[in-house]
Amino acid sequence: MLNALEIVTTVIVGLLVGVEFSVAFVINRILNALPDDSTQLGRSHGGRMLGAVMPFWYIGSMVLSAIWAIAGWGEEGIGLVVTAGGLLLVSVVMSILLLVPINNLGKTWTPENRPADWKEQMNRWDRYHYIRVAVLIAAFTLLVAALV
């Protein structure tokens, strides 16, 4: 049963990393190459869509890591799992404190009501997101290493 938990947790975190990496290095770059109205509309829609799913995915990943750490306590490599869980906690705290406030504003914007500094706000979100992606990659790497 522990092996199944380890695999499920690693796959779920890996998929989370893949989605967030894609947002950072593919989707937002595509959107940013479009005309301003399209960029802003695409980012607003993405903020609404992913904003509805990601809290469950982030918290679920963290909870699964905690369950793995508890269930496997005393096993070799469990320190890696605990550290990965800590990094996932950091990503949740970062999201709540830094990214969600910007996302909550951005997802309501339209070309008619967006603020003059909307690009600067999106650039700030992107910078925080790059850091969060690095934290997620580190957590995923630790989980994979714990499997070995």
N, CA, C and O atoms as a GROMACS GRO file, in nm:
protein
  592
    1MET      N    1   0.083  -0.120   0.000
    1MET     CA    2   0.000   0.000   0.000
    1MET      C    3   0.087   0.126   0.000
    1MET      O    4   0.054   0.225  -0.066
    2LEU      N    5   0.198   0.122   0.075
    2LEU     CA    6   0.288   0.237   0.079
    2LEU      C    7   0.346   0.264  -0.059
    2LEU      O    8   0.361   0.380  -0.098
    3ASN      N    9   0.378   0.158  -0.134
    3ASN     CA   10   0.432   0.179  -0.269
    3ASN      C   11   0.332   0.252  -0.358
    3ASN      O   12   0.370   0.340  -0.434
    4ALA      N   13   0.206   0.216  -0.349
    4ALA     CA   14   0.103   0.283  -0.429
    4ALA      C   15   0.093   0.430  -0.390
    4ALA      O   16   0.082   0.517  -0.477
    5LEU      N   17   0.096   0.459  -0.261
    5LEU     CA   18   0.091   0.598  -0.213
    5LEU      C   19   0.211   0.677  -0.265
    5LEU      O   20   0.196   0.792  -0.309
    6GLU      N   21   0.328   0.618  -0.261
    6GLU     CA   22   0.449   0.684  -0.310
    6GLU      C   23   0.436   0.718  -0.459
    6GLU      O   24   0.469   0.829  -0.501
    7ILE      N   25   0.388   0.622  -0.536
    7ILE     CA   26   0.375   0.643  -0.680
    7ILE      C   27   0.267   0.747  -0.711
    7ILE      O   28   0.290   0.838  -0.791
    8VAL      N   29   0.151   0.735  -0.649
    8VAL     CA   30   0.042   0.830  -0.672
    8VAL      C   31   0.087   0.972  -0.635
    8VAL      O   32   0.063   1.066  -0.710
    9THR      N   33   0.150   0.986  -0.520
    9THR     CA   34   0.196   1.119  -0.476
    9THR      C   35   0.296   1.177  -0.576
    9THR      O   36   0.285   1.294  -0.613
   10THR      N   37   0.391   1.097  -0.618
   10THR     CA   38   0.493   1.145  -0.711
   10THR      C   39   0.432   1.183  -0.846
   10THR      O   40   0.470   1.284  -0.904
   11VAL      N   41   0.339   1.104  -0.894
   11VAL     CA   42   0.274   1.135  -1.022
   11VAL      C   43   0.192   1.264  -1.011
   11VAL      O   44   0.197   1.348  -1.100
   12ILE      N   45   0.116   1.278  -0.903
   12ILE     CA   46   0.032   1.398  -0.885
   12ILE      C   47   0.120   1.524  -0.877
   12ILE      O   48   0.089   1.626  -0.939
   13VAL      N   49   0.228   1.517  -0.800
   13VAL     CA   50   0.319   1.632  -0.790
   13VAL      C   51   0.388   1.656  -0.924
   13VAL      O   52   0.407   1.770  -0.965
   14GLY      N   53   0.425   1.549  -0.993
   14GLY     CA   54   0.488   1.564  -1.124
   14GLY      C   55   0.397   1.631  -1.225
   14GLY      O   56   0.441   1.716  -1.302
   15LEU      N   57   0.270   1.594  -1.225
   15LEU     CA   58   0.175   1.660  -1.314
   15LEU      C   59   0.157   1.807  -1.277
   15LEU      O   60   0.147   1.892  -1.365
   16LEU      N   61   0.154   1.837  -1.148
   16LEU     CA   62   0.146   1.976  -1.103
   16LEU      C   63   0.264   2.056  -1.154
   16LEU      O   64   0.248   2.168  -1.205
   17VAL      N   65   0.383   2.000  -1.141
   17VAL     CA   66   0.504   2.066  -1.191
   17VAL      C   67   0.492   2.090  -1.342
   17VAL      O   68   0.524   2.198  -1.391
   18GLY      N   69   0.444   1.988  -1.414
   18GLY     CA   70   0.432   2.002  -1.559
   18GLY      C   71   0.337   2.114  -1.600
   18GLY      O   72   0.366   2.191  -1.691
   19VAL      N   73   0.223   2.122  -1.533
   19VAL     CA   74   0.127   2.227  -1.564
   19VAL      C   75   0.186   2.365  -1.533
   19VAL      O   76   0.179   2.456  -1.616
   20GLU      N   77   0.244   2.379  -1.415
   20GLU     CA   78   0.297   2.510  -1.376
   20GLU      C   79   0.418   2.550  -1.461
   20GLU      O   80   0.437   2.668  -1.491
   21PHE      N   81   0.500   2.453  -1.498
   21PHE     CA   82   0.612   2.480  -1.588
   21PHE      C   83   0.559   2.528  -1.723
   21PHE      O   84   0.611   2.623  -1.781
   22SER      N   85   0.456   2.460  -1.773
   22SER     CA   86   0.396   2.497  -1.900
   22SER      C   87   0.337   2.638  -1.895
   22SER      O   88   0.352   2.715  -1.991
   23VAL      N   89   0.271   2.671  -1.786
   23VAL     CA   90   0.217   2.807  -1.771
   23VAL      C   91   0.331   2.909  -1.780
   23VAL      O   92   0.320   3.008  -1.852
   24ALA      N   93   0.439   2.882  -1.708
   24ALA     CA   94   0.550   2.978  -1.701
   24ALA      C   95   0.623   2.992  -1.833
   24ALA      O   96   0.653   3.104  -1.877
   25PHE      N   97   0.653   2.881  -1.897
   25PHE     CA   98   0.746   2.884  -2.009
   25PHE      C   99   0.684   2.858  -2.146
   25PHE      O  100   0.753   2.864  -2.247
   26VAL      N  101   0.554   2.829  -2.150
   26VAL     CA  102   0.488   2.808  -2.279
   26VAL      C  103   0.365   2.897  -2.292
   26VAL      O  104   0.360   2.986  -2.376
   27ILE      N  105   0.265   2.872  -2.207
   27ILE     CA  106   0.136   2.941  -2.222
   27ILE      C  107   0.151   3.093  -2.210
   27ILE      O  108   0.105   3.166  -2.298
   28ASN      N  109   0.214   3.140  -2.104
   28ASN     CA  110   0.225   3.285  -2.086
   28ASN      C  111   0.311   3.350  -2.195
   28ASN      O  112   0.286   3.464  -2.233
   29ARG      N  113   0.409   3.279  -2.244
   29ARG     CA  114   0.490   3.334  -2.355
   29ARG      C  115   0.408   3.344  -2.482
   29ARG      O  116   0.422   3.439  -2.559
   30ILE      N  117   0.322   3.245  -2.505
   30ILE     CA  118   0.233   3.252  -2.622
   30ILE      C  119   0.137   3.370  -2.606
   30ILE      O  120   0.120   3.451  -2.697
   31LEU      N  121   0.074   3.378  -2.488
   31LEU     CA  122  -0.021   3.487  -2.464
   31LEU      C  123   0.045   3.624  -2.474
   31LEU      O  124  -0.013   3.717  -2.530
   32ASN      N  125   0.167   3.637  -2.421
   32ASN     CA  126   0.236   3.766  -2.422
   32ASN      C  127   0.276   3.809  -2.563
   32ASN      O  128   0.303   3.927  -2.585
   33ALA      N  129   0.279   3.716  -2.658
   33ALA     CA  130   0.313   3.751  -2.796
   33ALA      C  131   0.192   3.801  -2.875
   33ALA      O  132   0.206   3.849  -2.987
   34LEU      N  133   0.074   3.790  -2.817
   34LEU     CA  134  -0.049   3.834  -2.883
   34LEU      C  135  -0.072   3.983  -2.858
   34LEU      O  136  -0.006   4.043  -2.774
   35PRO      N  137  -0.165   4.044  -2.931
   35PRO     CA  138  -0.201   4.183  -2.902
   35PRO      C  139  -0.250   4.196  -2.757
   35PRO      O  140  -0.301   4.101  -2.699
   36ASP      N  141  -0.235   4.316  -2.701
   36ASP     CA  142  -0.264   4.338  -2.559
   36ASP      C  143  -0.400   4.287  -2.514
   36ASP      O  144  -0.410   4.220  -2.411
   37ASP      N  145  -0.505   4.317  -2.590
   37ASP     CA  146  -0.638   4.273  -2.549
   37ASP      C  147  -0.645   4.120  -2.540
   37ASP      O  148  -0.702   4.065  -2.446
   38SER      N  149  -0.587   4.052  -2.638
   38SER     CA  150  -0.588   3.906  -2.637
   38SER      C  151  -0.503   3.850  -2.524
   38SER      O  152  -0.542   3.753  -2.458
   39THR      N  153  -0.389   3.912  -2.500
   39THR     CA  154  -0.302   3.870  -2.388
   39THR      C  155  -0.379   3.877  -2.258
   39THR      O  156  -0.385   3.781  -2.182
   40GLN      N  157  -0.438   3.992  -2.235
   40GLN     CA  158  -0.508   4.014  -2.109
   40GLN      C  159  -0.629   3.923  -2.094
   40GLN      O  160  -0.653   3.868  -1.987
   41LEU      N  161  -0.706   3.906  -2.200
   41LEU     CA  162  -0.822   3.818  -2.194
   41LEU      C  163  -0.781   3.673  -2.170
   41LEU      O  164  -0.844   3.602  -2.092
   42GLY      N  165  -0.675   3.629  -2.236
   42GLY     CA  166  -0.626   3.493  -2.218
   42GLY      C  167  -0.575   3.469  -2.077
   42GLY      O  168  -0.601   3.364  -2.018
   43ARG      N  169  -0.503   3.566  -2.023
   43ARG     CA  170  -0.451   3.550  -1.888
   43ARG      C  171  -0.565   3.556  -1.785
   43ARG      O  172  -0.561   3.484  -1.685
   44SER      N  173  -0.664   3.639  -1.809
   44SER     CA  174  -0.779   3.644  -1.719
   44SER      C  175  -0.854   3.511  -1.719
   44SER      O  176  -0.891   3.459  -1.613
   45HIS      N  177  -0.874   3.456  -1.838
   45HIS     CA  178  -0.945   3.328  -1.848
   45HIS      C  179  -0.862   3.217  -1.781
   45HIS      O  180  -0.917   3.135  -1.708
   46GLY      N  181  -0.733   3.216  -1.807
   46GLY     CA  182  -0.646   3.117  -1.743
   46GLY      C  183  -0.648   3.130  -1.592
   46GLY      O  184  -0.647   3.030  -1.520
   47GLY      N  185  -0.650   3.254  -1.543
   47GLY     CA  186  -0.656   3.276  -1.399
   47GLY      C  187  -0.784   3.222  -1.337
   47GLY      O  188  -0.782   3.166  -1.228
   48ARG      N  189  -0.894   3.239  -1.408
   48ARG     CA  190  -1.021   3.185  -1.358
   48ARG      C  191  -1.021   3.032  -1.361
   48ARG      O  192  -1.060   2.966  -1.264
   49MET      N  193  -0.978   2.978  -1.474
   49MET     CA  194  -0.983   2.833  -1.492
   49MET      C  195  -0.888   2.761  -1.396
   49MET      O  196  -0.930   2.673  -1.322
   50LEU      N  197  -0.762   2.798  -1.398
   50LEU     CA  198  -0.665   2.732  -1.312
   50LEU      C  199  -0.684   2.771  -1.166
   50LEU      O  200  -0.657   2.692  -1.076
   51GLY      N  201  -0.730   2.892  -1.143
   51GLY     CA  202  -0.755   2.935  -1.006
   51GLY      C  203  -0.861   2.852  -0.935
   51GLY      O  204  -0.863   2.845  -0.812
   52ALA      N  205  -0.948   2.790  -1.012
   52ALA     CA  206  -1.053   2.706  -0.954
   52ALA      C  207  -1.001   2.566  -0.918
   52ALA      O  208  -1.053   2.502  -0.827
   53VAL      N  209  -0.898   2.519  -0.988
   53VAL     CA  210  -0.848   2.382  -0.972
   53VAL      C  211  -0.724   2.376  -0.883
   53VAL      O  212  -0.710   2.284  -0.802
   54MET      N  213  -0.636   2.471  -0.898
   54MET     CA  214  -0.505   2.462  -0.835
   54MET      C  215  -0.505   2.454  -0.682
   54MET      O  216  -0.420   2.384  -0.627
   55PRO      N  217  -0.594   2.521  -0.613
   55PRO     CA  218  -0.590   2.506  -0.466
   55PRO      C  219  -0.603   2.360  -0.422
   55PRO      O  220  -0.534   2.317  -0.329
   56PHE      N  221  -0.691   2.286  -0.486
   56PHE     CA  222  -0.710   2.145  -0.451
   56PHE      C  223  -0.586   2.063  -0.486
   56PHE      O  224  -0.547   1.972  -0.412
   57TRP      N  225  -0.525   2.095  -0.599
   57TRP     CA  226  -0.407   2.022  -0.645
   57TRP      C  227  -0.288   2.049  -0.554
   57TRP      O  228  -0.216   1.957  -0.516
   58TYR      N  229  -0.266   2.175  -0.518
   58TYR     CA  230  -0.154   2.211  -0.430
   58TYR      C  231  -0.173   2.150  -0.291
   58TYR      O  232  -0.082   2.085  -0.239
   59ILE      N  233  -0.288   2.171  -0.234
   59ILE     CA  234  -0.313   2.120  -0.098
   59ILE      C  235  -0.316   1.967  -0.099
   59ILE      O  236  -0.264   1.904  -0.007
   60GLY      N  237  -0.376   1.908  -0.201
   60GLY     CA  238  -0.377   1.763  -0.212
   60GLY      C  239  -0.237   1.705  -0.222
   60GLY      O  240  -0.208   1.603  -0.160
   61SER      N  241  -0.149   1.770  -0.299
   61SER     CA  242  -0.010   1.725  -0.311
   61SER      C  243   0.061   1.731  -0.177
   61SER      O  244   0.136   1.640  -0.140
   62MET      N  245   0.037   1.838  -0.106
   62MET     CA  246   0.099   1.855   0.026
   62MET      C  247   0.047   1.749   0.123
   62MET      O  248   0.126   1.690   0.198
   63VAL      N  249  -0.082   1.725   0.123
   63VAL     CA  250  -0.142   1.626   0.213
   63VAL      C  251  -0.090   1.486   0.179
   63VAL      O  252  -0.056   1.409   0.269
   64LEU      N  253  -0.086   1.452   0.051
   64LEU     CA  254  -0.033   1.321   0.012
   64LEU      C  255   0.112   1.303   0.058
   64LEU      O  256   0.149   1.195   0.104
   65SER      N  257   0.192   1.408   0.046
   65SER     CA  258   0.330   1.400   0.092
   65SER      C  259   0.337   1.379   0.243
   65SER      O  260   0.420   1.303   0.292
   66ALA      N  261   0.249   1.446   0.316
   66ALA     CA  262   0.245   1.429   0.462
   66ALA      C  263   0.204   1.287   0.499
   66ALA      O  264   0.260   1.227   0.591
   67ILE      N  265   0.105   1.234   0.428
   67ILE     CA  266   0.061   1.096   0.455
   67ILE      C  267   0.174   0.999   0.427
   67ILE      O  268   0.198   0.905   0.503
   68TRP      N  269   0.245   1.021   0.316
   68TRP     CA  270   0.360   0.937   0.281
   68TRP      C  271   0.464   0.944   0.392
   68TRP      O  272   0.518   0.841   0.433
   69ALA      N  273   0.494   1.065   0.439
   69ALA     CA  274   0.596   1.082   0.544
   69ALA      C  275   0.555   1.009   0.672
   69ALA      O  276   0.638   0.945   0.737
   70ILE      N  277   0.429   1.018   0.708
   70ILE     CA  278   0.380   0.952   0.830
   70ILE      C  279   0.379   0.800   0.812
   70ILE      O  280   0.426   0.726   0.898
   71ALA      N  281   0.325   0.755   0.700
   71ALA     CA  282   0.314   0.610   0.676
   71ALA      C  283   0.450   0.544   0.661
   71ALA      O  284   0.468   0.428   0.697
   72GLY      N  285   0.545   0.619   0.608
   72GLY     CA  286   0.677   0.561   0.585
   72GLY      C  287   0.781   0.599   0.688
   72GLY      O  288   0.901   0.578   0.667
   73TRP      N  289   0.736   0.654   0.800
   73TRP     CA  290   0.829   0.702   0.903
   73TRP      C  291   0.927   0.589   0.940
   73TRP      O  292   0.885   0.477   0.968
   74GLY      N  293   1.054   0.621   0.940
   74GLY     CA  294   1.156   0.524   0.972
   74GLY      C  295   1.215   0.456   0.849
   74GLY      O  296   1.319   0.392   0.857
   75GLU      N  297   1.149   0.471   0.736
   75GLU     CA  298   1.199   0.412   0.611
   75GLU      C  299   1.314   0.497   0.557
   75GLU      O  300   1.325   0.616   0.586
   76GLU      N  301   1.398   0.434   0.478
   76GLU     CA  302   1.508   0.505   0.414
   76GLU      C  303   1.452   0.610   0.318
   76GLU      O  304   1.358   0.582   0.244
   77GLY      N  305   1.509   0.729   0.319
   77GLY     CA  306   1.468   0.835   0.228
   77GLY      C  307   1.351   0.918   0.275
   77GLY      O  308   1.306   1.009   0.204
   78ILE      N  309   1.299   0.889   0.394
   78ILE     CA  310   1.180   0.964   0.439
   78ILE      C  311   1.213   1.111   0.466
   78ILE      O  312   1.124   1.196   0.458
   79GLY      N  313   1.337   1.140   0.496
   79GLY     CA  314   1.377   1.280   0.512
   79GLY      C  315   1.358   1.361   0.384
   79GLY      O  316   1.326   1.479   0.388
   80LEU      N  317   1.378   1.294   0.271
   80LEU     CA  318   1.355   1.360   0.142
   80LEU      C  319   1.207   1.394   0.124
   80LEU      O  320   1.172   1.499   0.072
   81VAL      N  321   1.121   1.302   0.168
   81VAL     CA  322   0.976   1.322   0.157
   81VAL      C  323   0.933   1.436   0.248
   81VAL      O  324   0.852   1.521   0.209
   82VAL      N  325   0.986   1.439   0.370
   82VAL     CA  326   0.953   1.546   0.465
   82VAL      C  327   0.997   1.681   0.408
   82VAL      O  328   0.924   1.780   0.416
   83THR      N  329   1.117   1.685   0.351
   83THR     CA  330   1.166   1.810   0.291
   83THR      C  331   1.081   1.851   0.172
   83THR      O  332   1.049   1.969   0.155
   84ALA      N  333   1.043   1.753   0.089
   84ALA     CA  334   0.955   1.783  -0.024
   84ALA      C  335   0.821   1.838   0.024
   84ALA      O  336   0.769   1.934  -0.032
   85GLY      N  337   0.766   1.777   0.130
   85GLY     CA  338   0.642   1.828   0.188
   85GLY      C  339   0.658   1.970   0.238
   85GLY      O  340   0.568   2.053   0.222
   86GLY      N  341   0.773   2.000   0.298
   86GLY     CA  342   0.800   2.137   0.342
   86GLY      C  343   0.805   2.234   0.225
   86GLY      O  344   0.755   2.346   0.235
   87LEU      N  345   0.866   2.191   0.116
   87LEU     CA  346   0.870   2.277  -0.003
   87LEU      C  347   0.731   2.296  -0.062
   87LEU      O  348   0.698   2.406  -0.109
   88LEU      N  349   0.650   2.193  -0.060
   88LEU     CA  350   0.512   2.208  -0.108
   88LEU      C  351   0.435   2.305  -0.019
   88LEU      O  352   0.352   2.382  -0.068
   89LEU      N  353   0.461   2.301   0.111
   89LEU     CA  354   0.401   2.399   0.203
   89LEU      C  355   0.446   2.541   0.166
   89LEU      O  356   0.366   2.634   0.164
   90VAL      N  357   0.575   2.557   0.136
   90VAL     CA  358   0.626   2.687   0.094
   90VAL      C  359   0.553   2.734  -0.033
   90VAL      O  360   0.519   2.851  -0.045
   91SER      N  361   0.529   2.642  -0.126
   91SER     CA  362   0.460   2.681  -0.250
   91SER      C  363   0.317   2.724  -0.222
   91SER      O  364   0.266   2.815  -0.288
   92VAL      N  365   0.251   2.660  -0.126
   92VAL     CA  366   0.114   2.699  -0.089
   92VAL      C  367   0.114   2.837  -0.024
   92VAL      O  368   0.031   2.921  -0.056
   93VAL      N  369   0.207   2.859   0.068
   93VAL     CA  370   0.216   2.989   0.136
   93VAL      C  371   0.248   3.099   0.034
   93VAL      O  372   0.189   3.207   0.037
   94MET      N  373   0.343   3.071  -0.056
   94MET     CA  374   0.376   3.168  -0.161
   94MET      C  375   0.251   3.201  -0.244
   94MET      O  376   0.224   3.316  -0.275
   95SER      N  377   0.178   3.097  -0.278
   95SER     CA  378   0.058   3.117  -0.361
   95SER      C  379  -0.041   3.208  -0.290
   95SER      O  380  -0.091   3.304  -0.348
   96ILE      N  381  -0.069   3.177  -0.164
   96ILE     CA  382  -0.169   3.253  -0.088
   96ILE      C  383  -0.125   3.398  -0.068
   96ILE      O  384  -0.206   3.490  -0.082
   97LEU      N  385   0.002   3.417  -0.034
   97LEU     CA  386   0.048   3.551   0.001
   97LEU      C  387   0.086   3.637  -0.120
   97LEU      O  388   0.068   3.759  -0.117
   98LEU      N  389   0.139   3.575  -0.226
   98LEU     CA  390   0.195   3.652  -0.336
   98LEU      C  391   0.118   3.642  -0.467
   98LEU      O  392   0.090   3.743  -0.531
   99LEU      N  393   0.083   3.521  -0.506
   99LEU     CA  394   0.025   3.502  -0.638
   99LEU      C  395  -0.126   3.515  -0.643
   99LEU      O  396  -0.180   3.578  -0.734
  100VAL      N  397  -0.196   3.459  -0.547
  100VAL     CA  398  -0.343   3.463  -0.549
  100VAL      C  399  -0.397   3.606  -0.546
  100VAL      O  400  -0.492   3.635  -0.619
  101PRO      N  401  -0.341   3.696  -0.464
  101PRO     CA  402  -0.395   3.833  -0.467
  101PRO      C  403  -0.388   3.897  -0.606
  101PRO      O  404  -0.481   3.966  -0.648
  102ILE      N  405  -0.277   3.876  -0.677
  102ILE     CA  406  -0.265   3.932  -0.812
  102ILE      C  407  -0.362   3.860  -0.906
  102ILE      O  408  -0.430   3.923  -0.986
  103ASN      N  409  -0.368   3.727  -0.895
  103ASN     CA  410  -0.458   3.649  -0.980
  103ASN      C  411  -0.603   3.689  -0.959
  103ASN      O  412  -0.679   3.700  -1.055
  104ASN      N  413  -0.642   3.712  -0.834
  104ASN     CA  414  -0.780   3.749  -0.807
  104ASN      C  415  -0.818   3.882  -0.872
  104ASN      O  416  -0.932   3.901  -0.914
  105LEU      N  417  -0.722   3.972  -0.880
  105LEU     CA  418  -0.749   4.097  -0.953
  105LEU      C  419  -0.754   4.071  -1.102
  105LEU      O  420  -0.848   4.112  -1.170
  106GLY      N  421  -0.652   4.004  -1.154
  106GLY     CA  422  -0.637   3.984  -1.298
  106GLY      C  423  -0.750   3.905  -1.361
  106GLY      O  424  -0.784   3.928  -1.477
  107LYS      N  425  -0.808   3.813  -1.288
  107LYS     CA  426  -0.912   3.731  -1.350
  107LYS      C  427  -1.043   3.808  -1.370
  107LYS      O  428  -1.133   3.759  -1.439
  108THR      N  429  -1.054   3.925  -1.313
  108THR     CA  430  -1.175   4.007  -1.331
  108THR      C  431  -1.158   4.114  -1.439
  108THR      O  432  -1.254   4.180  -1.477
  109TRP      N  433  -1.037   4.130  -1.489
  109TRP     CA  434  -1.010   4.237  -1.586
  109TRP      C  435  -1.064   4.204  -1.725
  109TRP      O  436  -1.067   4.089  -1.768
  110THR      N  437  -1.104   4.309  -1.792
  110THR     CA  438  -1.140   4.304  -1.933
  110THR      C  439  -1.062   4.417  -2.000
  110THR      O  440  -1.002   4.500  -1.930
  111PRO      N  441  -1.060   4.422  -2.132
  111PRO     CA  442  -0.992   4.534  -2.198
  111PRO      C  443  -1.050   4.670  -2.157
  111PRO      O  444  -0.982   4.772  -2.164
  112GLU      N  445  -1.177   4.670  -2.114
  112GLU     CA  446  -1.240   4.796  -2.076
  112GLU      C  447  -1.211   4.840  -1.933
  112GLU      O  448  -1.215   4.959  -1.904
  113ASN      N  449  -1.182   4.746  -1.843
  113ASN     CA  450  -1.167   4.786  -1.703
  113ASN      C  451  -1.029   4.758  -1.644
  113ASN      O  452  -1.007   4.783  -1.525
  114ARG      N  453  -0.936   4.708  -1.723
  114ARG     CA  454  -0.804   4.675  -1.667
  114ARG      C  455  -0.730   4.804  -1.627
  114ARG      O  456  -0.747   4.908  -1.690
  115PRO      N  457  -0.649   4.794  -1.523
  115PRO     CA  458  -0.574   4.913  -1.480
  115PRO      C  459  -0.460   4.945  -1.577
  115PRO      O  460  -0.419   4.860  -1.656
  116ALA      N  461  -0.412   5.066  -1.569
  116ALA     CA  462  -0.303   5.109  -1.659
  116ALA      C  463  -0.177   5.025  -1.638
  116ALA      O  464  -0.099   5.005  -1.731
  117ASP      N  465  -0.156   4.976  -1.515
  117ASP     CA  466  -0.034   4.901  -1.486
  117ASP      C  467  -0.055   4.749  -1.492
  117ASP      O  468   0.018   4.675  -1.425
  118TRP      N  469  -0.152   4.702  -1.569
  118TRP     CA  470  -0.184   4.559  -1.571
  118TRP      C  471  -0.066   4.474  -1.615
  118TRP      O  472  -0.046   4.363  -1.564
  119LYS      N  473   0.015   4.524  -1.710
  119LYS     CA  474   0.131   4.448  -1.756
  119LYS      C  475   0.234   4.434  -1.644
  119LYS      O  476   0.293   4.327  -1.626
  120GLU      N  477   0.256   4.539  -1.570
  120GLU     CA  478   0.351   4.533  -1.458
  120GLU      C  479   0.303   4.432  -1.353
  120GLU      O  480   0.383   4.357  -1.297
  121GLN      N  481   0.172   4.432  -1.326
  121GLN     CA  482   0.118   4.336  -1.230
  121GLN      C  483   0.133   4.193  -1.280
  121GLN      O  484   0.164   4.103  -1.202
  122MET      N  485   0.112   4.170  -1.408
  122MET     CA  486   0.130   4.036  -1.465
  122MET      C  487   0.278   3.996  -1.463
  122MET      O  488   0.310   3.879  -1.439
  123ASN      N  489   0.367   4.092  -1.488
  123ASN     CA  490   0.510   4.063  -1.481
  123ASN      C  491   0.552   4.027  -1.339
  123ASN      O  492   0.636   3.939  -1.320
  124ARG      N  493   0.494   4.092  -1.240
  124ARG     CA  494   0.524   4.059  -1.100
  124ARG      C  495   0.472   3.918  -1.069
  124ARG      O  496   0.541   3.840  -1.003
  125TRP      N  497   0.351   3.885  -1.115
  125TRP     CA  498   0.298   3.751  -1.097
  125TRP      C  499   0.392   3.648  -1.160
  125TRP      O  500   0.422   3.544  -1.101
  126ASP      N  501   0.439   3.679  -1.282
  126ASP     CA  502   0.531   3.587  -1.351
  126ASP      C  503   0.659   3.565  -1.271
  126ASP      O  504   0.704   3.451  -1.259
  127ARG      N  505   0.716   3.669  -1.216
  127ARG     CA  506   0.840   3.654  -1.137
  127ARG      C  507   0.816   3.565  -1.016
  127ARG      O  508   0.897   3.476  -0.988
  128TYR      N  509   0.708   3.588  -0.944
  128TYR     CA  510   0.676   3.502  -0.830
  128TYR      C  511   0.651   3.358  -0.876
  128TYR      O  512   0.691   3.262  -0.809
  129HIS      N  513   0.586   3.345  -0.989
  129HIS     CA  514   0.554   3.212  -1.042
  129HIS      C  515   0.682   3.135  -1.078
  129HIS      O  516   0.689   3.015  -1.053
  130TYR      N  517   0.782   3.202  -1.136
  130TYR     CA  518   0.909   3.136  -1.168
  130TYR      C  519   0.971   3.078  -1.041
  130TYR      O  520   1.022   2.966  -1.042
  131ILE      N  521   0.967   3.154  -0.934
  131ILE     CA  522   1.022   3.105  -0.806
  131ILE      C  523   0.942   2.986  -0.757
  131ILE      O  524   0.998   2.886  -0.712
  132ARG      N  525   0.809   2.996  -0.767
  132ARG     CA  526   0.724   2.885  -0.722
  132ARG      C  527   0.751   2.760  -0.806
  132ARG      O  528   0.753   2.650  -0.751
  133VAL      N  529   0.770   2.774  -0.935
  133VAL     CA  530   0.802   2.660  -1.020
  133VAL      C  531   0.933   2.595  -0.976
  133VAL      O  532   0.943   2.473  -0.972
  134ALA      N  533   1.032   2.676  -0.943
  134ALA     CA  534   1.160   2.621  -0.895
  134ALA      C  535   1.140   2.543  -0.765
  134ALA      O  536   1.200   2.437  -0.747
  135VAL      N  537   1.057   2.595  -0.676
  135VAL     CA  538   1.027   2.525  -0.549
  135VAL      C  539   0.957   2.393  -0.579
  135VAL      O  540   0.990   2.291  -0.519
  136LEU      N  541   0.862   2.394  -0.671
  136LEU     CA  542   0.790   2.272  -0.707
  136LEU      C  543   0.882   2.169  -0.772
  136LEU      O  544   0.872   2.050  -0.743
  137ILE      N  545   0.971   2.214  -0.858
  137ILE     CA  546   1.066   2.122  -0.922
  137ILE      C  547   1.155   2.057  -0.815
  137ILE      O  548   1.183   1.938  -0.820
  138ALA      N  549   1.199   2.137  -0.718
  138ALA     CA  550   1.282   2.082  -0.610
  138ALA      C  551   1.204   1.978  -0.530
  138ALA      O  552   1.258   1.872  -0.497
  139ALA      N  553   1.078   2.007  -0.499
  139ALA     CA  554   0.995   1.911  -0.424
  139ALA      C  555   0.977   1.783  -0.503
  139ALA      O  556   0.991   1.674  -0.448
  140PHE      N  557   0.947   1.794  -0.630
  140PHE     CA  558   0.928   1.677  -0.716
  140PHE      C  559   1.057   1.595  -0.724
  140PHE      O  560   1.053   1.472  -0.715
  141THR      N  561   1.168   1.662  -0.740
  141THR     CA  562   1.298   1.593  -0.748
  141THR      C  563   1.324   1.514  -0.621
  141THR      O  564   1.372   1.401  -0.627
  142LEU      N  565   1.294   1.572  -0.506
  142LEU     CA  566   1.313   1.502  -0.379
  142LEU      C  567   1.222   1.380  -0.368
  142LEU      O  568   1.264   1.275  -0.319
  143LEU      N  569   1.098   1.392  -0.414
  143LEU     CA  570   1.007   1.277  -0.411
  143LEU      C  571   1.057   1.165  -0.502
  143LEU      O  572   1.053   1.048  -0.465
  144VAL      N  573   1.105   1.202  -0.619
  144VAL     CA  574   1.160   1.100  -0.710
  144VAL      C  575   1.282   1.034  -0.646
  144VAL      O  576   1.297   0.912  -0.652
  145ALA      N  577   1.368   1.113  -0.586
  145ALA     CA  578   1.487   1.057  -0.520
  145ALA      C  579   1.449   0.964  -0.404
  145ALA      O  580   1.518   0.866  -0.379
  146ALA      N  581   1.341   0.995  -0.336
  146ALA     CA  582   1.295   0.911  -0.225
  146ALA      C  583   1.245   0.774  -0.274
  146ALA      O  584   1.246   0.677  -0.198
  147LEU      N  585   1.203   0.767  -0.398
  147LEU     CA  586   1.157   0.640  -0.456
  147LEU      C  587   1.271   0.545  -0.486
  147LEU      O  588   1.254   0.423  -0.489
  148VAL      N  589   1.387   0.602  -0.509
  148VAL     CA  590   1.503   0.522  -0.552
  148VAL      C  591   1.564   0.446  -0.436
  148VAL      O  592   1.662   0.373  -0.454
   0.00000   0.00000   0.00000
